[in-house]
Short mmCIF file of C-alpha atoms in Angstrom, two decimals:
data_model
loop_
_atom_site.label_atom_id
_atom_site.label_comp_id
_atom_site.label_asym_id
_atom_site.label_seq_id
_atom_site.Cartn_x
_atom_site.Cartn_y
_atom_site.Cartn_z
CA UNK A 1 0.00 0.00 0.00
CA UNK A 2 1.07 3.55 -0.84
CA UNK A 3 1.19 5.79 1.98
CA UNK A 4 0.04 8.86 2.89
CA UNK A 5 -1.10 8.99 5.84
CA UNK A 6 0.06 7.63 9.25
CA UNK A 7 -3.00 9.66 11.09
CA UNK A 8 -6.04 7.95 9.90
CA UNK A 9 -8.15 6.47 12.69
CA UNK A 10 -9.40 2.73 12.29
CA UNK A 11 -13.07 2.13 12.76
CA UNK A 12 -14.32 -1.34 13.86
CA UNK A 13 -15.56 -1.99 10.33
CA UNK A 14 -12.12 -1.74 8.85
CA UNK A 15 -12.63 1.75 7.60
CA UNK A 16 -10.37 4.55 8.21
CA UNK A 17 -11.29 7.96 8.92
CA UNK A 18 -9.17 11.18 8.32
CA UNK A 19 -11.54 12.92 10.71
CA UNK A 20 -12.41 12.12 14.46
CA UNK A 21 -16.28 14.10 14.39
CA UNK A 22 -19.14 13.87 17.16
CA UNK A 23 -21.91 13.98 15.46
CA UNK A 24 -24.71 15.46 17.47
CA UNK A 25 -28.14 14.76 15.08
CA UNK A 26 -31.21 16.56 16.07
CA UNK A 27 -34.05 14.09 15.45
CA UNK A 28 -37.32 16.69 14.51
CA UNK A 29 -37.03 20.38 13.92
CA UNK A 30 -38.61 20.24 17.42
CA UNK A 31 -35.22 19.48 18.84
CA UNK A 32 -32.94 21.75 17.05
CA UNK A 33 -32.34 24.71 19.85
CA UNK A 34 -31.55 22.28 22.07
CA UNK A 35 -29.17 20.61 19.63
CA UNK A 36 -27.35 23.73 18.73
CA UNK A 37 -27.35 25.17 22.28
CA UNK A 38 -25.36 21.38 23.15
CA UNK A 39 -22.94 21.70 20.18
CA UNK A 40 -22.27 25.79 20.71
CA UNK A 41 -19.59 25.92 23.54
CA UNK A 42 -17.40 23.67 20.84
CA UNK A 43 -18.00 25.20 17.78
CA UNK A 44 -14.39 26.69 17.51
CA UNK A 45 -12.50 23.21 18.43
CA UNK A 46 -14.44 21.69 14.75
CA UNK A 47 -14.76 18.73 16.10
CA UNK A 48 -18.30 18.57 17.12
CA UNK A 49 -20.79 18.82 14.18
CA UNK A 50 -24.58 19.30 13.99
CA UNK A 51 -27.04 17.53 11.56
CA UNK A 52 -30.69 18.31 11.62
CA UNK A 53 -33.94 16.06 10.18
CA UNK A 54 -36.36 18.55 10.14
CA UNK A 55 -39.36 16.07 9.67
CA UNK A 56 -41.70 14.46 12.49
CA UNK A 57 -41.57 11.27 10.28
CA UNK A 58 -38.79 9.45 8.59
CA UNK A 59 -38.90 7.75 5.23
CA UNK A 60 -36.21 5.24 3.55
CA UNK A 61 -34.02 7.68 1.76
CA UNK A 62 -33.77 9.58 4.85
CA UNK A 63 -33.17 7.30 7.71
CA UNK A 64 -30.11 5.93 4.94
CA UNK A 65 -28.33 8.85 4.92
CA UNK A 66 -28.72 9.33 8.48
CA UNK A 67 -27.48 6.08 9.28
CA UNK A 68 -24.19 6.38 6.64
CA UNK A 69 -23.22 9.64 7.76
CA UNK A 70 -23.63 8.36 11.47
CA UNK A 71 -21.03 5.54 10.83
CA UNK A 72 -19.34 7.33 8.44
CA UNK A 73 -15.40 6.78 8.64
CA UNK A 74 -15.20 10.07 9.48
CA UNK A 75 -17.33 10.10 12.32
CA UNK A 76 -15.96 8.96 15.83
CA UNK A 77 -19.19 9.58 17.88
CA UNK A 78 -22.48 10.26 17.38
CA UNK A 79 -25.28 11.81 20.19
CA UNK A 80 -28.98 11.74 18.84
CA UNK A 81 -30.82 14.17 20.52
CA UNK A 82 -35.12 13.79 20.24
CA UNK A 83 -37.95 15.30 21.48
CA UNK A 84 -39.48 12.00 22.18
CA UNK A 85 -42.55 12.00 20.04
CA UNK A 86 -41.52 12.38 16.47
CA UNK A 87 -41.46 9.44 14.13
CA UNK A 88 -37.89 8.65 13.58
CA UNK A 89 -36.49 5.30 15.49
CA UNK A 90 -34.32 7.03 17.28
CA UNK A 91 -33.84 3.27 18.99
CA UNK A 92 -33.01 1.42 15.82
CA UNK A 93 -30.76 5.02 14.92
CA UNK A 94 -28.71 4.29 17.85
CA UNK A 95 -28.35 0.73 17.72
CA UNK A 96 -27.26 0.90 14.03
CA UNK A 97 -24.29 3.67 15.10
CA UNK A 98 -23.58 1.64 18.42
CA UNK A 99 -22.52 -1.96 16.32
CA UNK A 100 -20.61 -0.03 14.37
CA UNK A 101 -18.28 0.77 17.09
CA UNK A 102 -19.34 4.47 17.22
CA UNK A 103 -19.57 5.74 20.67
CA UNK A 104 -23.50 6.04 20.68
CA UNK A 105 -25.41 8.08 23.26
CA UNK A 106 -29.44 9.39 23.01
CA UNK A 107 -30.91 12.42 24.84
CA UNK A 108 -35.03 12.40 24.70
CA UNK A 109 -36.17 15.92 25.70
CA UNK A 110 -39.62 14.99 26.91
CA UNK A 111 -37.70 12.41 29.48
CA UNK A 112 -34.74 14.54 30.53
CA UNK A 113 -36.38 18.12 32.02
CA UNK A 114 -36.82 19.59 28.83
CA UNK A 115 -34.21 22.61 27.26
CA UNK A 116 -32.11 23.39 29.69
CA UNK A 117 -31.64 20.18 31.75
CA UNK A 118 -31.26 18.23 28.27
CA UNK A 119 -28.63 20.78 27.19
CA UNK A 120 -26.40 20.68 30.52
CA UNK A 121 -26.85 16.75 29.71
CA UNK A 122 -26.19 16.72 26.17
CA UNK A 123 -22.91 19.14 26.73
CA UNK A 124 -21.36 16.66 29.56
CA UNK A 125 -22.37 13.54 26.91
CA UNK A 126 -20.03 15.48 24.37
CA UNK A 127 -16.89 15.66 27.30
CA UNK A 128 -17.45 11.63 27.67
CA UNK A 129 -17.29 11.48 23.83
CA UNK A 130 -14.15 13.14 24.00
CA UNK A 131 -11.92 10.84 25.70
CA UNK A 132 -13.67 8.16 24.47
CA UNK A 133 -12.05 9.43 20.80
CA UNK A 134 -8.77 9.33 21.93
CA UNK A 135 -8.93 5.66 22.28
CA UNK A 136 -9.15 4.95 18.14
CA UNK A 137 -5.82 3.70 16.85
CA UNK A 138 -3.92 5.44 14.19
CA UNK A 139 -2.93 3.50 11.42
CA UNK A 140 -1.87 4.04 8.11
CA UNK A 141 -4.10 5.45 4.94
CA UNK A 142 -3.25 5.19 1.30
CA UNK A 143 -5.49 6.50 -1.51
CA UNK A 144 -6.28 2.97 -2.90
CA UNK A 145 -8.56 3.58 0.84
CA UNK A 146 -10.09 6.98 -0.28
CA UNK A 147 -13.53 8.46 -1.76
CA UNK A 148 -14.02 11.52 -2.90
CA UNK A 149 -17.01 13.00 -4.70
CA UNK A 150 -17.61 15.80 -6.77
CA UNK A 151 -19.70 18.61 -7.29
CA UNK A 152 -20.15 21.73 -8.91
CA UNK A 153 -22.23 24.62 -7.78
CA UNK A 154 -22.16 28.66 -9.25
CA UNK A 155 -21.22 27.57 -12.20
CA UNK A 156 -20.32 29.89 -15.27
CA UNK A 157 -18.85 29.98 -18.49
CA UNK A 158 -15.07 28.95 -17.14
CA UNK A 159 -16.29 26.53 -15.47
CA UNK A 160 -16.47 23.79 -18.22
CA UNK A 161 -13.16 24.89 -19.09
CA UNK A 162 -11.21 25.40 -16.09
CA UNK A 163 -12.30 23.86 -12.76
CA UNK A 164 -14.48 21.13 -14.11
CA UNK A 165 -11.90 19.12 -16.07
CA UNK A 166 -8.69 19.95 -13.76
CA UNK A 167 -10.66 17.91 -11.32
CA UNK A 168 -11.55 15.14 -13.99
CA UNK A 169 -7.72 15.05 -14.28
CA UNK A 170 -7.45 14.85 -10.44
CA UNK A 171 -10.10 11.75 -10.69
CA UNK A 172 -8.10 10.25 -13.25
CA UNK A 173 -4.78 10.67 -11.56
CA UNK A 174 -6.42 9.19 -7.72
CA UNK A 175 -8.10 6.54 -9.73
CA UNK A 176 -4.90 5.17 -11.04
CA UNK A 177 -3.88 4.84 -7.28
CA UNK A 178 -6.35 2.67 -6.36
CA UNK A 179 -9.20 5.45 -5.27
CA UNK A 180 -12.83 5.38 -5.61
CA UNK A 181 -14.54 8.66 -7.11
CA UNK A 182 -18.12 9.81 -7.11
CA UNK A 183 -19.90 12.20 -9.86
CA UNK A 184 -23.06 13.33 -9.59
CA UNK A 185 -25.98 15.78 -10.72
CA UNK A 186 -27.77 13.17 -13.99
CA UNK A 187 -30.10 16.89 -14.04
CA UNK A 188 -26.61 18.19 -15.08
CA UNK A 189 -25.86 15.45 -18.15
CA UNK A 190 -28.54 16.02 -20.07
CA UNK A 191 -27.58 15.96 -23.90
CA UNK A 192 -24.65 13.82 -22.68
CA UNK A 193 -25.86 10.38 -23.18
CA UNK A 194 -23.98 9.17 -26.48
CA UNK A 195 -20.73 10.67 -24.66
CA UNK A 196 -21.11 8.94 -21.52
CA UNK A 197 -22.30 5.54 -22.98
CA UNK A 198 -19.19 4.81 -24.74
CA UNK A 199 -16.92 4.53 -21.44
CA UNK A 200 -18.74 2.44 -19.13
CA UNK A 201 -16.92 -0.75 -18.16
CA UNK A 202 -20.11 -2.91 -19.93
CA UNK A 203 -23.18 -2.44 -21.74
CA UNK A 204 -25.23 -3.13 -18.34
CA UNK A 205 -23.73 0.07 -16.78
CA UNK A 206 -23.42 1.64 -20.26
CA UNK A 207 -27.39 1.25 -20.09
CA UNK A 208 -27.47 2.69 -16.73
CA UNK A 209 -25.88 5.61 -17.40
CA UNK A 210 -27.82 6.66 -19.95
CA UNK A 211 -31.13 5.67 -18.33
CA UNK A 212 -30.59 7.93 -15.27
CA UNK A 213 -30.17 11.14 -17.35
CA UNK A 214 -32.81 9.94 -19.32
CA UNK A 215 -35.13 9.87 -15.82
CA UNK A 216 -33.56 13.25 -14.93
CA UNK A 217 -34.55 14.62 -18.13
CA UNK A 218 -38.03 13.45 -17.61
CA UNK A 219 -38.62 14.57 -14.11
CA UNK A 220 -37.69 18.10 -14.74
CA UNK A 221 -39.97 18.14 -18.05
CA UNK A 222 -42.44 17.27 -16.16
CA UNK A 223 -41.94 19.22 -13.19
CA UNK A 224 -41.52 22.10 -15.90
CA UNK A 225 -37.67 23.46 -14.51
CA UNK A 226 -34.27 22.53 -15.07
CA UNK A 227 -30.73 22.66 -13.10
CA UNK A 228 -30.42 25.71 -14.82
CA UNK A 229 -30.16 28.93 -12.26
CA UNK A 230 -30.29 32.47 -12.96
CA UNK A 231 -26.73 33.11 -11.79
CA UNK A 232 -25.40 30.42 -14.30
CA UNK A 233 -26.80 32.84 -17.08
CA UNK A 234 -25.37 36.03 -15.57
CA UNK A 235 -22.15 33.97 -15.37
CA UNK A 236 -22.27 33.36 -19.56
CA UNK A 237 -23.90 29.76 -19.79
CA UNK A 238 -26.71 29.87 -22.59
CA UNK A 239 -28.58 26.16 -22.49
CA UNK A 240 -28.51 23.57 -20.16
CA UNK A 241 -26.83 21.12 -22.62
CA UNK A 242 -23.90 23.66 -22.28
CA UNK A 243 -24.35 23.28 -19.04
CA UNK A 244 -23.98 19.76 -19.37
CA UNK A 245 -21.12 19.63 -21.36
CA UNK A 246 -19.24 21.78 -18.57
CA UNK A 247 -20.76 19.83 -15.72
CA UNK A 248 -19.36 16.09 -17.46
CA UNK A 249 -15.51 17.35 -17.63
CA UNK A 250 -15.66 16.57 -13.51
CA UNK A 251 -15.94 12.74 -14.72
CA UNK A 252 -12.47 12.72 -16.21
CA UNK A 253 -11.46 10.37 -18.70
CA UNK A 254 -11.41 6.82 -16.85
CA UNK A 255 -13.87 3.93 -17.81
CA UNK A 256 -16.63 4.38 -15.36
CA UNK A 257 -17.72 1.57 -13.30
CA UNK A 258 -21.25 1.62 -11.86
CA UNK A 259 -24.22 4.02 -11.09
CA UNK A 260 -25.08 4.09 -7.56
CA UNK A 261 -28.20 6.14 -5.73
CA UNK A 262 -27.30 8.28 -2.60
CA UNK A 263 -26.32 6.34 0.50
CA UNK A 264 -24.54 3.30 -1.60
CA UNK A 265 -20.99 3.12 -1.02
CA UNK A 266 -18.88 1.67 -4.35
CA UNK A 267 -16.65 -1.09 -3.32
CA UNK A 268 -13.76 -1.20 -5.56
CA UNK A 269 -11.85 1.29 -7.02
CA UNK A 270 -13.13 3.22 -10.09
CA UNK A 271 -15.57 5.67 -10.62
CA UNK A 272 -19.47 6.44 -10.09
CA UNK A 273 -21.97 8.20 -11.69
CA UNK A 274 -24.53 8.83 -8.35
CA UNK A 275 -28.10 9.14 -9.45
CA UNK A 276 -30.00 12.01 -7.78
CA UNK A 277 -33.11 11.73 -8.91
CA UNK A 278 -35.56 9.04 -6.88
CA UNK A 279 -37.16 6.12 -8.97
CA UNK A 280 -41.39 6.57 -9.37
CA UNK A 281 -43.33 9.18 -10.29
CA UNK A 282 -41.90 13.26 -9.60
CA UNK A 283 -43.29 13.73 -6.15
CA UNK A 284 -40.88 17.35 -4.83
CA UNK A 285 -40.15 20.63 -7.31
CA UNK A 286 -36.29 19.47 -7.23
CA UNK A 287 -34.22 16.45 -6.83
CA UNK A 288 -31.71 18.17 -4.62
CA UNK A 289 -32.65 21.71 -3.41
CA UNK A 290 -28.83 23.37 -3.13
CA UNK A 291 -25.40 21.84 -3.32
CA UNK A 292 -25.18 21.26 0.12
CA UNK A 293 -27.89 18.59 0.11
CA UNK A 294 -25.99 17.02 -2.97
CA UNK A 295 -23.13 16.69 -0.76
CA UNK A 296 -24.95 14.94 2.04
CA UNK A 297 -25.54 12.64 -0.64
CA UNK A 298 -21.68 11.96 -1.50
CA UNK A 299 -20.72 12.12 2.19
CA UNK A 300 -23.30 8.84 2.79
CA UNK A 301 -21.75 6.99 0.14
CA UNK A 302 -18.43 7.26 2.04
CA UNK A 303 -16.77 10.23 0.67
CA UNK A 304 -14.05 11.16 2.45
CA UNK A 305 -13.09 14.65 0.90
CA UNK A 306 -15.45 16.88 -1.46
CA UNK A 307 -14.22 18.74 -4.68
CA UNK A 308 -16.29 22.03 -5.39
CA UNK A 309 -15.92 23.29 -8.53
CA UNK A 310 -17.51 26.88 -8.50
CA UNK A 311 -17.35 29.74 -11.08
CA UNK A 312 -19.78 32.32 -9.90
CA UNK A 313 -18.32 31.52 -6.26
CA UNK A 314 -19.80 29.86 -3.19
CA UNK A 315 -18.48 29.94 0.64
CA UNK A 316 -20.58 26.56 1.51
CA UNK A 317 -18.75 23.86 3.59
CA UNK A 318 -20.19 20.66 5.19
CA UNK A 319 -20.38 19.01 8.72
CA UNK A 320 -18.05 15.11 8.51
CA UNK A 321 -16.19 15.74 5.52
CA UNK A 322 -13.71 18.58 4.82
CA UNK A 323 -14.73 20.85 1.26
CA UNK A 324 -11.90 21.59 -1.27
CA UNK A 325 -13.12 24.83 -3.40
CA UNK A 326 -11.59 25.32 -6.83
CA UNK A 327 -12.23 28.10 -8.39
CA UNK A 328 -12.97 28.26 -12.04
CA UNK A 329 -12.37 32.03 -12.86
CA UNK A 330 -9.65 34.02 -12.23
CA UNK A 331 -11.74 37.16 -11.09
CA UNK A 332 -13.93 34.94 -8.94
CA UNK A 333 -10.87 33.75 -7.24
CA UNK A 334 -9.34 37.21 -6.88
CA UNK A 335 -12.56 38.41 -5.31
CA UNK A 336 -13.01 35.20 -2.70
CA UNK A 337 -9.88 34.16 -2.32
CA UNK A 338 -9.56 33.40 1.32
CA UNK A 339 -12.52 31.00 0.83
CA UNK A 340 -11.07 29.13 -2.42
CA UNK A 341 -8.71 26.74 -2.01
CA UNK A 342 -7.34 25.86 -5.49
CA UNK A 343 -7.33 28.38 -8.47
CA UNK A 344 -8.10 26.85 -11.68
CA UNK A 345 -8.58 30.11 -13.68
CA UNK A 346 -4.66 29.92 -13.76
CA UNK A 347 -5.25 27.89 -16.48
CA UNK A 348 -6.72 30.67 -18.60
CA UNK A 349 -4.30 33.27 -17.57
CA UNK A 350 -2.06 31.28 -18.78
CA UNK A 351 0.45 30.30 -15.22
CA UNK A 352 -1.06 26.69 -15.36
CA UNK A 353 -1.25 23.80 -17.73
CA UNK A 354 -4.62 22.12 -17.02
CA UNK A 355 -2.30 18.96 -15.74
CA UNK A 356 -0.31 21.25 -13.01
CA UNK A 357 -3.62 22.03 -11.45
CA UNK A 358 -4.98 18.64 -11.39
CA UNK A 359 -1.69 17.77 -9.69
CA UNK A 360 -2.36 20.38 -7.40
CA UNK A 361 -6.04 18.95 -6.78
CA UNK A 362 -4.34 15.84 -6.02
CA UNK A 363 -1.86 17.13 -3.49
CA UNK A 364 -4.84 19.01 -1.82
CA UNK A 365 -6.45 16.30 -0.92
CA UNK A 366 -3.01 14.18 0.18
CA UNK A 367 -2.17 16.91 2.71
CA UNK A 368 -5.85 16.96 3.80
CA UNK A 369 -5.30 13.32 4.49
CA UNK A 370 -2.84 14.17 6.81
CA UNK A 371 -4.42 16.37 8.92
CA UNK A 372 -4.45 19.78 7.13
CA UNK A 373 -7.79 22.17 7.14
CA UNK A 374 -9.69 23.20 4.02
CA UNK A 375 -10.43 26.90 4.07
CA UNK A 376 -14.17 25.98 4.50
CA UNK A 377 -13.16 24.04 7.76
CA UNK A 378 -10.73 26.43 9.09
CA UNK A 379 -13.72 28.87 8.55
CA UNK A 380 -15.95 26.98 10.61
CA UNK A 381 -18.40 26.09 7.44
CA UNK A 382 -20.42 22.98 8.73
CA UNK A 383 -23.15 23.42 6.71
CA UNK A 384 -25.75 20.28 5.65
CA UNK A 385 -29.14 19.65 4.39
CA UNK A 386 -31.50 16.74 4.38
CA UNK A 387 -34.95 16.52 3.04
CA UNK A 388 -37.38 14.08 2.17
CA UNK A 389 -36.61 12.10 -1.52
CA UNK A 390 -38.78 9.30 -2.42
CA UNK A 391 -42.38 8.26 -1.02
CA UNK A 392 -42.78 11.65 1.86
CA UNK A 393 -43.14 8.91 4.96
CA UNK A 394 -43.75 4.80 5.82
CA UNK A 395 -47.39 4.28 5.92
CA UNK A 396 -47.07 2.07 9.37
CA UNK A 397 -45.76 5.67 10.63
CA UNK A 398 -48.62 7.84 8.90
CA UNK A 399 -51.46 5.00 9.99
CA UNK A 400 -52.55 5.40 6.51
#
């Protein structure tokens, strides 16, 4: 095994973490104070994160990425904190994280004094959580052990030409070291079927592939919108197939080995294509309402590190996994720099070779492994969304 790494921590599965996070997961909107009032006193050590499920009642999509981002290598501990009342199995929740040798503790408002009592309770659960962390062994990581996803969000008119493919260069290059990458957005590939086909590692997944854009395609026909915002025209993009084309340089130029849905985790090295868009009829205006709910979806299927490719510009981070920004345009950069961590628009002023910032990409993420910050984590971004995808709740729950 190559290494990088002599600081990743073990996890009882086998996996190995580059992060050491308590998660504390609010249950129900109804316990989100409470939540954030237990993980404020720690917000400037990082290492205590909040996630919230805003709904009384869970569905399948939802209690998935719950559960994958609980036991996520990244994630060390995890406190649920519930009102006591709301639909989600908090018991099964905790179980789940508990066998996979996460330390596991549950706070239910309605049985603990209510806000204040549950927060002097939840804050002295966090201290326990603490020393329990220091207990993981550190081991040795290489990238044949890494996943990293990819998204791209502000896009503009450098963006296909710049940021987009430095990072399919940077897939390309972890691939060949044994990695396993994730692309996403099908909303974003539309017109790129007959491209796409043509490198998938049979006709099965070469079927796949095109089928999921296909189902993107349809849902936002019939939903009557597209992944097509204002700012991407004030940025220069005319169409969504140029869109498109910008959006598929992420993918590199590797064969591509499977198309997962959020939440699956690919088990050999190669790379993804992650479906967005639920199976069934359109039931919700959009398949993923912001970027940061797309990268709750990489960060359940095991993604490690995040690559944010942004032209326009966006500050956005994420609780679990660290964010790497790289910048598209050179003026973008220039104006946000201490939030952009890699500046692709090099490549247009002419400084950079597309192939010296996909190294640099690649070098990003190596030192990250190690123990280095992001900007977005050094800036205390910890932002994440999750919302209902699929059927909106289990019958048995509804007593429909």
């Amino acid at each position: 095994m190559e290494i990088i790494t002599e600081k990743a921590y073990l996890r009882a599965d086998g996996r190995k973490g580059i992060r050491n996070i308590t998660l504390v997961v609010a249950l129900v909107e109804c316990a989100r104070h409470v939540a954030e009032q237990i993980v404020r006193p720690y917000e400037e050590q990082g290492d205590v994160h909040l996630m919230v499920w805003s709904g009384c009642y869970p569905n399948d999509y939802s209690q998935k990425i719950i559960s994958n981002i609980a036991k996520h290598p990244n994630t060390g501990a995890v406190l649920f904190v519930s009102l006591g009342c709301e639909g989600m199995n908090r018991t099964a929740l905790a179980e789940m994280a508990n066998n996979s040798g996460r330390w596991t503790e549950t706070l239910v408002i309605q049985e603990n004094g209510g806000t204040s009592s549950t927060i002097a309770k939840g804050r002295a659960l966090i201290e326990q959580a603490k020393e329990v962390k220091k207990s993981f062994e550190r081991v040795n990581m290489g990238m044949d052990e890494l996943i990293v996803g990819t998204i791209c969000g502000g896009s503009d008119a450098t963006s296909g030409i710049t940021a987009n493919p430095a990072v399919g260069g940077a897939f390309d290059l972890m691939i060949s070291r044994g990695a396993r990458c994730i692309f996403e957005e099908t909303g974003e590939l539309i017109g790129c079927e007959e491209r796409i086909r043509p490198r998938a590692i049979n006709e099965e997944v070469g079927d796949a592939l095109v089928k999921s854009i296909q189902k993107a395609s349809y849902y936002y026909e019939l939903m009557g919108h597209g992944s097509f915002a204002p700012g991407n025209a004030d940025g220069g993009l005319t169409t969504v197939e140029e869109k498109s084309l910008g959006s598929y340089c992420k993918s590199g130029d590797s064969p591509i080995s499977g198309v997962i849905a959020p939440g699956d985790i690919p088990e050999a090295t190669g790379l993804y294509l992650m479906d967005v868009v639920p199976e069934g009829e359109p039931r919700f205006g959009f398949p993923n309402i912001n970027d940061s709910s797309e990268i709750m979806e990489l960060i359940a299927s095991g993604s490690h590190i995040i690559l944010f490719t942004t032209g326009r510009g966006s500050v956005v981070g994420s609780i679990v996994s660290p964010v790497i920004k790289v910048c598209a345009n050179p003026k973008t950069y220039e104006n946000l720099s201490e939030d952009m961590d890699i500046n692709a628009g090099s490549i247009l002023t002419g400084e950079k070779t597309l192939l010296q910032v996909s190294e640099e990409i690649v070098l990003k993420v190596e030192g990250l492994m190690k123990g280095e910050q992001s900007l977005s984590e050094a800036l205390g971004h910890r932002e994440s969304v999750l919302l209902y995808k699929g059927e909106m709740a289990q019958k048995t729950l509804c007593g429909m």
